[in-house]
Amino acid sequence: PDLAVQLIQRGIQANPEYWRLYEDLGFVYYFDLKDYPKAAEAFLEGSKKPTAQLWMKVMAAKVAAEGDSFATSMFLWKDIYDSTPDPSVKENALLHLRLLKVREDCQQLDALADEYAKRYGKRPARISQMVQAGLLRGIPGDPLGFAYIFGQDGKAQLNLDSPLLEQQLLLDRFK
């Protein structure tokens, strides 16, 4: 894989406007090296080329999210949402923005649950316990307004009634 990266980078130096080389570089970083930040960077750089396909920016956003680069992924999905005239691409971008917000919220809730466990010797079973302990002002909701819950594993997750749960499970199948 390292030699492939070097070869593709030489190709990019010789043909800087050819977006497909950035595509190849992104896939080598993504699949072979599991270097998600570099893969996202390659896809994003390629997406800036005049003849590049829109999906290059989508890949940059997707890979950035997998590498836990929430801010980068949010920025890219927001840019895709704002710039595309295609309603299905816009809808897909909005879904990804919502699910990124869910991941970020759940990480924050898990960190607060860890703080609760330090204070009280065990993780809370319900989010309302963190409100009672003063760690939260109210019970937070997902982007559609459904309250988050703690799952069987004690981790924050989407409410079973949230329409986002089905979408999240569907997207997780393709990771």
Short mmCIF file of N, CA and C in Angstrom, two decimals:
data_model
loop_
_atom_site.label_atom_id
_atom_site.label_comp_id
_atom_site.label_asym_id
_atom_site.label_seq_id
_atom_site.Cartn_x
_atom_site.Cartn_y
_atom_site.Cartn_z
N PRO A 1 0.80 -1.21 0.00
CA PRO A 1 0.00 0.00 0.00
C PRO A 1 0.85 1.28 0.00
N ASP A 2 1.97 1.24 0.73
CA ASP A 2 2.82 2.44 0.78
C ASP A 2 3.38 2.78 -0.59
N LEU A 3 3.76 1.75 -1.34
CA LEU A 3 4.27 1.99 -2.70
C LEU A 3 3.15 2.50 -3.61
N ALA A 4 1.95 2.01 -3.40
CA ALA A 4 0.81 2.49 -4.18
C ALA A 4 0.58 3.98 -3.91
N VAL A 5 0.68 4.37 -2.65
CA VAL A 5 0.51 5.78 -2.29
C VAL A 5 1.57 6.63 -3.00
N GLN A 6 2.82 6.16 -2.96
CA GLN A 6 3.90 6.92 -3.61
C GLN A 6 3.66 7.04 -5.12
N LEU A 7 3.25 5.96 -5.74
CA LEU A 7 3.00 5.96 -7.18
C LEU A 7 1.85 6.92 -7.54
N ILE A 8 0.78 6.85 -6.77
CA ILE A 8 -0.37 7.73 -7.04
C ILE A 8 0.01 9.19 -6.80
N GLN A 9 0.79 9.45 -5.77
CA GLN A 9 1.22 10.83 -5.50
C GLN A 9 2.09 11.37 -6.64
N ARG A 10 2.92 10.51 -7.23
CA ARG A 10 3.70 10.94 -8.40
C ARG A 10 2.76 11.24 -9.56
N GLY A 11 1.73 10.42 -9.72
CA GLY A 11 0.74 10.67 -10.77
C GLY A 11 0.02 11.99 -10.56
N ILE A 12 -0.29 12.31 -9.31
CA ILE A 12 -0.96 13.57 -8.99
C ILE A 12 -0.06 14.75 -9.31
N GLN A 13 1.24 14.62 -9.01
CA GLN A 13 2.18 15.70 -9.34
C GLN A 13 2.21 15.95 -10.84
N ALA A 14 2.16 14.89 -11.62
CA ALA A 14 2.21 15.01 -13.08
C ALA A 14 0.86 15.43 -13.67
N ASN A 15 -0.24 15.07 -13.00
CA ASN A 15 -1.60 15.35 -13.51
C ASN A 15 -2.47 15.90 -12.38
N PRO A 16 -2.18 17.10 -11.87
CA PRO A 16 -2.86 17.60 -10.68
C PRO A 16 -4.37 17.82 -10.83
N GLU A 17 -4.88 17.93 -12.04
CA GLU A 17 -6.31 18.19 -12.24
C GLU A 17 -7.12 16.91 -12.46
N TYR A 18 -6.45 15.75 -12.51
CA TYR A 18 -7.14 14.49 -12.79
C TYR A 18 -7.69 13.93 -11.48
N TRP A 19 -8.98 14.12 -11.24
CA TRP A 19 -9.60 13.78 -9.96
C TRP A 19 -9.57 12.30 -9.64
N ARG A 20 -9.52 11.45 -10.65
CA ARG A 20 -9.56 10.00 -10.40
C ARG A 20 -8.32 9.51 -9.66
N LEU A 21 -7.21 10.22 -9.77
CA LEU A 21 -6.02 9.84 -9.00
C LEU A 21 -6.27 10.07 -7.51
N TYR A 22 -6.97 11.15 -7.18
CA TYR A 22 -7.32 11.41 -5.78
C TYR A 22 -8.30 10.34 -5.27
N GLU A 23 -9.17 9.90 -6.16
CA GLU A 23 -10.09 8.80 -5.83
C GLU A 23 -9.28 7.56 -5.47
N ASP A 24 -8.32 7.21 -6.31
CA ASP A 24 -7.48 6.03 -6.05
C ASP A 24 -6.72 6.18 -4.74
N LEU A 25 -6.16 7.37 -4.53
CA LEU A 25 -5.40 7.63 -3.30
C LEU A 25 -6.32 7.49 -2.08
N GLY A 26 -7.50 8.05 -2.16
CA GLY A 26 -8.45 7.95 -1.06
C GLY A 26 -8.80 6.52 -0.73
N PHE A 27 -9.02 5.71 -1.76
CA PHE A 27 -9.38 4.31 -1.51
C PHE A 27 -8.21 3.51 -0.94
N VAL A 28 -6.98 3.80 -1.34
CA VAL A 28 -5.82 3.11 -0.76
C VAL A 28 -5.72 3.47 0.72
N TYR A 29 -5.83 4.75 1.04
CA TYR A 29 -5.79 5.16 2.45
C TYR A 29 -6.95 4.53 3.24
N TYR A 30 -8.11 4.49 2.64
CA TYR A 30 -9.31 4.01 3.33
C TYR A 30 -9.29 2.49 3.53
N PHE A 31 -9.18 1.75 2.45
CA PHE A 31 -9.31 0.29 2.53
C PHE A 31 -8.03 -0.41 2.98
N ASP A 32 -6.89 0.02 2.46
CA ASP A 32 -5.65 -0.69 2.72
C ASP A 32 -4.94 -0.22 3.98
N LEU A 33 -4.90 1.09 4.20
CA LEU A 33 -4.14 1.63 5.32
C LEU A 33 -5.02 2.02 6.52
N LYS A 34 -6.33 2.06 6.32
CA LYS A 34 -7.27 2.44 7.39
C LYS A 34 -6.91 3.80 8.00
N ASP A 35 -6.36 4.68 7.17
CA ASP A 35 -6.00 6.03 7.60
C ASP A 35 -7.12 6.96 7.14
N TYR A 36 -8.14 7.08 7.99
CA TYR A 36 -9.34 7.81 7.61
C TYR A 36 -9.12 9.30 7.40
N PRO A 37 -8.32 9.97 8.23
CA PRO A 37 -8.09 11.40 7.97
C PRO A 37 -7.42 11.65 6.60
N LYS A 38 -6.44 10.83 6.25
CA LYS A 38 -5.78 11.02 4.95
C LYS A 38 -6.70 10.64 3.80
N ALA A 39 -7.52 9.62 4.01
CA ALA A 39 -8.48 9.23 2.97
C ALA A 39 -9.48 10.37 2.74
N ALA A 40 -10.00 10.94 3.82
CA ALA A 40 -10.95 12.05 3.70
C ALA A 40 -10.30 13.23 2.99
N GLU A 41 -9.05 13.51 3.34
CA GLU A 41 -8.32 14.61 2.71
C GLU A 41 -8.15 14.38 1.21
N ALA A 42 -7.82 13.15 0.82
CA ALA A 42 -7.65 12.83 -0.60
C ALA A 42 -8.97 12.99 -1.36
N PHE A 43 -10.05 12.46 -0.80
CA PHE A 43 -11.35 12.60 -1.45
C PHE A 43 -11.77 14.07 -1.56
N LEU A 44 -11.53 14.82 -0.49
CA LEU A 44 -11.91 16.24 -0.50
C LEU A 44 -11.09 17.01 -1.54
N GLU A 45 -9.80 16.76 -1.57
CA GLU A 45 -8.94 17.45 -2.55
C GLU A 45 -9.38 17.11 -3.97
N GLY A 46 -9.67 15.85 -4.22
CA GLY A 46 -10.15 15.44 -5.54
C GLY A 46 -11.48 16.06 -5.90
N SER A 47 -12.33 16.27 -4.89
CA SER A 47 -13.66 16.84 -5.15
C SER A 47 -13.58 18.28 -5.64
N LYS A 48 -12.45 18.92 -5.43
CA LYS A 48 -12.27 20.32 -5.84
C LYS A 48 -11.87 20.46 -7.30
N LYS A 49 -11.57 19.35 -7.94
CA LYS A 49 -11.15 19.40 -9.35
C LYS A 49 -12.37 19.66 -10.23
N PRO A 50 -12.17 20.41 -11.31
CA PRO A 50 -13.31 20.86 -12.13
C PRO A 50 -14.23 19.75 -12.65
N THR A 51 -13.69 18.60 -12.98
CA THR A 51 -14.53 17.54 -13.55
C THR A 51 -14.92 16.46 -12.53
N ALA A 52 -14.59 16.70 -11.26
CA ALA A 52 -14.85 15.69 -10.22
C ALA A 52 -16.34 15.46 -10.03
N GLN A 53 -16.67 14.25 -9.64
CA GLN A 53 -18.05 13.87 -9.35
C GLN A 53 -18.42 14.30 -7.93
N LEU A 54 -19.70 14.60 -7.72
CA LEU A 54 -20.18 15.03 -6.40
C LEU A 54 -19.89 13.99 -5.33
N TRP A 55 -19.93 12.71 -5.69
CA TRP A 55 -19.75 11.67 -4.68
C TRP A 55 -18.38 11.73 -4.01
N MET A 56 -17.41 12.41 -4.65
CA MET A 56 -16.09 12.54 -4.01
C MET A 56 -16.22 13.32 -2.70
N LYS A 57 -17.01 14.38 -2.70
CA LYS A 57 -17.21 15.15 -1.47
C LYS A 57 -18.02 14.33 -0.47
N VAL A 58 -18.96 13.56 -0.97
CA VAL A 58 -19.75 12.67 -0.11
C VAL A 58 -18.83 11.66 0.57
N MET A 59 -17.90 11.08 -0.19
CA MET A 59 -16.94 10.13 0.39
C MET A 59 -16.07 10.80 1.44
N ALA A 60 -15.64 12.02 1.16
CA ALA A 60 -14.82 12.75 2.14
C ALA A 60 -15.60 12.91 3.45
N ALA A 61 -16.86 13.27 3.35
CA ALA A 61 -17.69 13.45 4.55
C ALA A 61 -17.91 12.13 5.28
N LYS A 62 -18.18 11.07 4.54
CA LYS A 62 -18.41 9.74 5.12
C LYS A 62 -17.17 9.23 5.85
N VAL A 63 -16.02 9.35 5.18
CA VAL A 63 -14.78 8.84 5.76
C VAL A 63 -14.36 9.68 6.96
N ALA A 64 -14.57 10.98 6.91
CA ALA A 64 -14.25 11.83 8.05
C ALA A 64 -15.07 11.41 9.27
N ALA A 65 -16.32 11.07 9.06
CA ALA A 65 -17.17 10.62 10.17
C ALA A 65 -16.67 9.31 10.74
N GLU A 66 -16.26 8.39 9.88
CA GLU A 66 -15.75 7.10 10.36
C GLU A 66 -14.48 7.29 11.17
N GLY A 67 -13.71 8.30 10.83
CA GLY A 67 -12.49 8.58 11.58
C GLY A 67 -12.73 9.48 12.77
N ASP A 68 -14.00 9.65 13.14
CA ASP A 68 -14.41 10.49 14.27
C ASP A 68 -14.02 11.95 14.12
N SER A 69 -13.89 12.41 12.88
CA SER A 69 -13.66 13.83 12.61
C SER A 69 -15.03 14.48 12.42
N PHE A 70 -15.77 14.62 13.52
CA PHE A 70 -17.14 15.10 13.44
C PHE A 70 -17.24 16.48 12.81
N ALA A 71 -16.37 17.39 13.23
CA ALA A 71 -16.45 18.76 12.71
C ALA A 71 -16.24 18.79 11.20
N THR A 72 -15.25 18.04 10.74
CA THR A 72 -14.98 17.99 9.30
C THR A 72 -16.15 17.38 8.56
N SER A 73 -16.64 16.28 9.06
CA SER A 73 -17.76 15.60 8.41
C SER A 73 -19.01 16.49 8.40
N MET A 74 -19.30 17.14 9.51
CA MET A 74 -20.46 18.04 9.58
C MET A 74 -20.31 19.16 8.56
N PHE A 75 -19.13 19.74 8.48
CA PHE A 75 -18.89 20.83 7.54
C PHE A 75 -19.14 20.36 6.10
N LEU A 76 -18.61 19.19 5.76
CA LEU A 76 -18.75 18.69 4.39
C LEU A 76 -20.20 18.34 4.06
N TRP A 77 -20.89 17.66 4.98
CA TRP A 77 -22.30 17.33 4.73
C TRP A 77 -23.14 18.61 4.62
N LYS A 78 -22.83 19.62 5.43
CA LYS A 78 -23.56 20.89 5.36
C LYS A 78 -23.31 21.56 4.02
N ASP A 79 -22.06 21.52 3.55
CA ASP A 79 -21.73 22.10 2.26
C ASP A 79 -22.47 21.36 1.13
N ILE A 80 -22.52 20.04 1.22
CA ILE A 80 -23.25 19.25 0.23
C ILE A 80 -24.73 19.62 0.27
N TYR A 81 -25.28 19.70 1.47
CA TYR A 81 -26.70 20.05 1.62
C TYR A 81 -27.00 21.43 1.01
N ASP A 82 -26.13 22.39 1.30
CA ASP A 82 -26.35 23.76 0.83
C ASP A 82 -26.13 23.94 -0.67
N SER A 83 -25.27 23.12 -1.25
CA SER A 83 -24.86 23.37 -2.64
C SER A 83 -25.54 22.50 -3.69
N THR A 84 -26.17 21.41 -3.28
CA THR A 84 -26.74 20.52 -4.30
C THR A 84 -28.16 20.93 -4.68
N PRO A 85 -28.46 20.86 -5.97
CA PRO A 85 -29.85 21.08 -6.39
C PRO A 85 -30.67 19.78 -6.38
N ASP A 86 -29.99 18.65 -6.21
CA ASP A 86 -30.64 17.34 -6.27
C ASP A 86 -31.35 17.04 -4.95
N PRO A 87 -32.68 16.90 -4.95
CA PRO A 87 -33.42 16.66 -3.71
C PRO A 87 -33.01 15.39 -2.97
N SER A 88 -32.66 14.33 -3.70
CA SER A 88 -32.28 13.08 -3.02
C SER A 88 -30.91 13.22 -2.35
N VAL A 89 -30.00 13.95 -2.96
CA VAL A 89 -28.69 14.19 -2.34
C VAL A 89 -28.87 15.09 -1.12
N LYS A 90 -29.74 16.09 -1.24
CA LYS A 90 -30.01 16.99 -0.12
C LYS A 90 -30.60 16.21 1.06
N GLU A 91 -31.54 15.32 0.78
CA GLU A 91 -32.17 14.50 1.82
C GLU A 91 -31.13 13.59 2.49
N ASN A 92 -30.26 12.99 1.69
CA ASN A 92 -29.20 12.13 2.22
C ASN A 92 -28.25 12.94 3.11
N ALA A 93 -27.89 14.14 2.67
CA ALA A 93 -26.99 14.98 3.46
C ALA A 93 -27.64 15.35 4.79
N LEU A 94 -28.93 15.69 4.76
CA LEU A 94 -29.63 16.04 5.99
C LEU A 94 -29.66 14.85 6.96
N LEU A 95 -29.91 13.67 6.45
CA LEU A 95 -29.90 12.47 7.29
C LEU A 95 -28.53 12.30 7.95
N HIS A 96 -27.46 12.44 7.18
CA HIS A 96 -26.12 12.30 7.74
C HIS A 96 -25.82 13.38 8.77
N LEU A 97 -26.27 14.60 8.53
CA LEU A 97 -26.08 15.68 9.52
C LEU A 97 -26.79 15.33 10.82
N ARG A 98 -28.00 14.82 10.72
CA ARG A 98 -28.75 14.45 11.92
C ARG A 98 -28.07 13.30 12.67
N LEU A 99 -27.60 12.30 11.94
CA LEU A 99 -26.97 11.15 12.60
C LEU A 99 -25.61 11.51 13.19
N LEU A 100 -24.90 12.44 12.58
CA LEU A 100 -23.65 12.92 13.18
C LEU A 100 -23.94 13.64 14.49
N LYS A 101 -25.00 14.42 14.51
CA LYS A 101 -25.40 15.11 15.75
C LYS A 101 -25.75 14.08 16.82
N VAL A 102 -26.41 13.01 16.44
CA VAL A 102 -26.75 11.94 17.38
C VAL A 102 -25.48 11.33 17.96
N ARG A 103 -24.50 11.02 17.10
CA ARG A 103 -23.25 10.42 17.59
C ARG A 103 -22.54 11.35 18.57
N GLU A 104 -22.51 12.62 18.21
CA GLU A 104 -21.86 13.61 19.08
C GLU A 104 -22.60 13.73 20.41
N ASP A 105 -23.92 13.82 20.35
CA ASP A 105 -24.73 13.90 21.58
C ASP A 105 -24.52 12.68 22.46
N CYS A 106 -24.53 11.49 21.86
CA CYS A 106 -24.37 10.26 22.64
C CYS A 106 -23.00 10.19 23.29
N GLN A 107 -21.97 10.64 22.61
CA GLN A 107 -20.64 10.67 23.22
C GLN A 107 -20.62 11.61 24.42
N GLN A 108 -21.26 12.76 24.29
CA GLN A 108 -21.32 13.70 25.41
C GLN A 108 -22.13 13.13 26.57
N LEU A 109 -23.23 12.48 26.27
CA LEU A 109 -24.04 11.86 27.33
C LEU A 109 -23.27 10.74 28.02
N ASP A 110 -22.51 9.97 27.26
CA ASP A 110 -21.70 8.90 27.87
C ASP A 110 -20.63 9.49 28.78
N ALA A 111 -20.04 10.61 28.38
CA ALA A 111 -19.03 11.26 29.23
C ALA A 111 -19.68 11.75 30.53
N LEU A 112 -20.88 12.30 30.44
CA LEU A 112 -21.59 12.73 31.64
C LEU A 112 -21.99 11.53 32.51
N ALA A 113 -22.34 10.42 31.88
CA ALA A 113 -22.67 9.21 32.64
C ALA A 113 -21.44 8.69 33.37
N ASP A 114 -20.26 8.83 32.75
CA ASP A 114 -19.01 8.45 33.43
C ASP A 114 -18.79 9.33 34.66
N GLU A 115 -19.07 10.62 34.52
CA GLU A 115 -18.95 11.56 35.64
C GLU A 115 -19.94 11.18 36.75
N TYR A 116 -21.14 10.83 36.37
CA TYR A 116 -22.15 10.38 37.32
C TYR A 116 -21.64 9.14 38.07
N ALA A 117 -21.06 8.20 37.33
CA ALA A 117 -20.55 6.97 37.94
C ALA A 117 -19.43 7.27 38.95
N LYS A 118 -18.60 8.26 38.65
CA LYS A 118 -17.54 8.64 39.60
C LYS A 118 -18.14 9.17 40.90
N ARG A 119 -19.20 9.94 40.77
CA ARG A 119 -19.83 10.54 41.95
C ARG A 119 -20.64 9.53 42.77
N TYR A 120 -21.36 8.64 42.08
CA TYR A 120 -22.33 7.78 42.76
C TYR A 120 -21.99 6.30 42.75
N GLY A 121 -20.88 5.94 42.13
CA GLY A 121 -20.43 4.56 42.16
C GLY A 121 -21.05 3.63 41.13
N LYS A 122 -21.96 4.13 40.33
CA LYS A 122 -22.54 3.31 39.26
C LYS A 122 -23.09 4.24 38.17
N ARG A 123 -23.20 3.69 36.97
CA ARG A 123 -23.74 4.47 35.86
C ARG A 123 -25.25 4.65 36.04
N PRO A 124 -25.78 5.75 35.56
CA PRO A 124 -27.23 5.95 35.67
C PRO A 124 -27.98 4.99 34.75
N ALA A 125 -29.14 4.57 35.19
CA ALA A 125 -29.97 3.70 34.36
C ALA A 125 -30.85 4.52 33.42
N ARG A 126 -31.12 5.76 33.86
CA ARG A 126 -31.98 6.66 33.07
C ARG A 126 -31.33 8.04 33.00
N ILE A 127 -31.59 8.73 31.93
CA ILE A 127 -31.04 10.07 31.75
C ILE A 127 -31.61 11.02 32.80
N SER A 128 -32.83 10.78 33.23
CA SER A 128 -33.44 11.64 34.25
C SER A 128 -32.62 11.66 35.54
N GLN A 129 -31.88 10.60 35.82
CA GLN A 129 -31.03 10.57 37.01
C GLN A 129 -29.91 11.61 36.90
N MET A 130 -29.44 11.85 35.69
CA MET A 130 -28.39 12.86 35.51
C MET A 130 -28.98 14.27 35.65
N VAL A 131 -30.24 14.43 35.29
CA VAL A 131 -30.92 15.71 35.50
C VAL A 131 -31.05 15.96 37.00
N GLN A 132 -31.50 14.94 37.74
CA GLN A 132 -31.67 15.05 39.19
C GLN A 132 -30.34 15.33 39.89
N ALA A 133 -29.24 14.80 39.32
CA ALA A 133 -27.92 15.01 39.91
C ALA A 133 -27.32 16.36 39.51
N GLY A 134 -28.01 17.10 38.65
CA GLY A 134 -27.53 18.41 38.24
C GLY A 134 -26.52 18.39 37.10
N LEU A 135 -26.35 17.24 36.46
CA LEU A 135 -25.41 17.15 35.34
C LEU A 135 -26.03 17.63 34.03
N LEU A 136 -27.34 17.63 33.97
CA LEU A 136 -28.07 18.12 32.79
C LEU A 136 -29.20 19.03 33.26
N ARG A 137 -29.56 20.01 32.43
CA ARG A 137 -30.68 20.89 32.77
C ARG A 137 -32.03 20.27 32.43
N GLY A 138 -32.01 19.37 31.48
CA GLY A 138 -33.24 18.70 31.05
C GLY A 138 -32.87 17.47 30.26
N ILE A 139 -33.86 16.72 29.87
CA ILE A 139 -33.59 15.50 29.10
C ILE A 139 -33.40 15.90 27.63
N PRO A 140 -32.21 15.65 27.11
CA PRO A 140 -31.94 16.07 25.73
C PRO A 140 -32.63 15.16 24.71
N GLY A 141 -32.94 15.76 23.57
CA GLY A 141 -33.58 15.01 22.50
C GLY A 141 -32.72 14.98 21.25
N ASP A 142 -33.01 14.01 20.40
CA ASP A 142 -32.31 13.90 19.13
C ASP A 142 -32.80 15.02 18.19
N PRO A 143 -32.24 15.12 17.00
CA PRO A 143 -32.65 16.21 16.09
C PRO A 143 -34.14 16.22 15.73
N LEU A 144 -34.84 15.12 15.94
CA LEU A 144 -36.28 15.08 15.68
C LEU A 144 -37.10 15.29 16.95
N GLY A 145 -36.40 15.47 18.10
CA GLY A 145 -37.08 15.76 19.35
C GLY A 145 -37.35 14.57 20.25
N PHE A 146 -36.92 13.38 19.87
CA PHE A 146 -37.12 12.19 20.71
C PHE A 146 -36.03 12.13 21.77
N ALA A 147 -36.42 11.87 23.02
CA ALA A 147 -35.47 11.83 24.13
C ALA A 147 -34.48 10.67 23.95
N TYR A 148 -33.21 10.94 24.26
CA TYR A 148 -32.22 9.87 24.25
C TYR A 148 -32.48 8.95 25.44
N ILE A 149 -31.99 7.72 25.33
CA ILE A 149 -32.12 6.74 26.41
C ILE A 149 -30.77 6.06 26.61
N PHE A 150 -30.66 5.32 27.71
CA PHE A 150 -29.51 4.44 27.90
C PHE A 150 -29.93 3.04 27.49
N GLY A 151 -29.08 2.38 26.71
CA GLY A 151 -29.36 1.02 26.28
C GLY A 151 -28.97 0.00 27.34
N GLN A 152 -29.14 -1.26 27.01
CA GLN A 152 -28.80 -2.36 27.92
C GLN A 152 -27.33 -2.31 28.33
N ASP A 153 -26.49 -1.82 27.42
CA ASP A 153 -25.05 -1.74 27.69
C ASP A 153 -24.67 -0.51 28.50
N GLY A 154 -25.66 0.31 28.87
CA GLY A 154 -25.40 1.50 29.67
C GLY A 154 -24.96 2.71 28.85
N LYS A 155 -24.93 2.57 27.55
CA LYS A 155 -24.49 3.66 26.67
C LYS A 155 -25.70 4.43 26.15
N ALA A 156 -25.50 5.73 25.94
CA ALA A 156 -26.56 6.56 25.39
C ALA A 156 -26.87 6.12 23.96
N GLN A 157 -28.14 6.18 23.62
CA GLN A 157 -28.55 5.79 22.27
C GLN A 157 -29.86 6.48 21.90
N LEU A 158 -30.24 6.31 20.65
CA LEU A 158 -31.51 6.85 20.18
C LEU A 158 -32.67 6.14 20.86
N ASN A 159 -33.72 6.89 21.07
CA ASN A 159 -34.97 6.35 21.58
C ASN A 159 -35.51 5.33 20.58
N LEU A 160 -36.06 4.25 21.07
CA LEU A 160 -36.59 3.21 20.19
C LEU A 160 -37.72 3.72 19.30
N ASP A 161 -38.37 4.82 19.69
CA ASP A 161 -39.46 5.39 18.90
C ASP A 161 -38.97 6.40 17.85
N SER A 162 -37.70 6.76 17.90
CA SER A 162 -37.18 7.76 16.96
C SER A 162 -37.07 7.19 15.54
N PRO A 163 -37.59 7.89 14.55
CA PRO A 163 -37.44 7.45 13.16
C PRO A 163 -35.97 7.39 12.73
N LEU A 164 -35.11 8.11 13.43
CA LEU A 164 -33.69 8.09 13.09
C LEU A 164 -33.04 6.75 13.41
N LEU A 165 -33.60 6.00 14.35
CA LEU A 165 -33.02 4.72 14.73
C LEU A 165 -32.99 3.76 13.55
N GLU A 166 -34.08 3.65 12.84
CA GLU A 166 -34.13 2.76 11.68
C GLU A 166 -33.11 3.18 10.62
N GLN A 167 -33.00 4.48 10.40
CA GLN A 167 -32.03 4.99 9.42
C GLN A 167 -30.60 4.70 9.86
N GLN A 168 -30.34 4.88 11.16
CA GLN A 168 -29.01 4.61 11.70
C GLN A 168 -28.64 3.14 11.54
N LEU A 169 -29.57 2.26 11.87
CA LEU A 169 -29.31 0.83 11.75
C LEU A 169 -29.07 0.43 10.30
N LEU A 170 -29.80 1.03 9.40
CA LEU A 170 -29.64 0.75 7.98
C LEU A 170 -28.25 1.19 7.49
N LEU A 171 -27.84 2.39 7.87
CA LEU A 171 -26.52 2.88 7.46
C LEU A 171 -25.39 2.08 8.11
N ASP A 172 -25.60 1.65 9.36
CA ASP A 172 -24.57 0.86 10.05
C ASP A 172 -24.32 -0.48 9.36
N ARG A 173 -25.32 -1.00 8.68
CA ARG A 173 -25.14 -2.27 7.97
C ARG A 173 -24.12 -2.14 6.84
N PHE A 174 -23.90 -0.94 6.35
CA PHE A 174 -23.02 -0.73 5.21
C PHE A 174 -21.65 -0.22 5.61
N LYS A 175 -21.34 -0.27 6.88
CA LYS A 175 -20.01 0.18 7.33
C LYS A 175 -18.99 -0.89 7.09
#
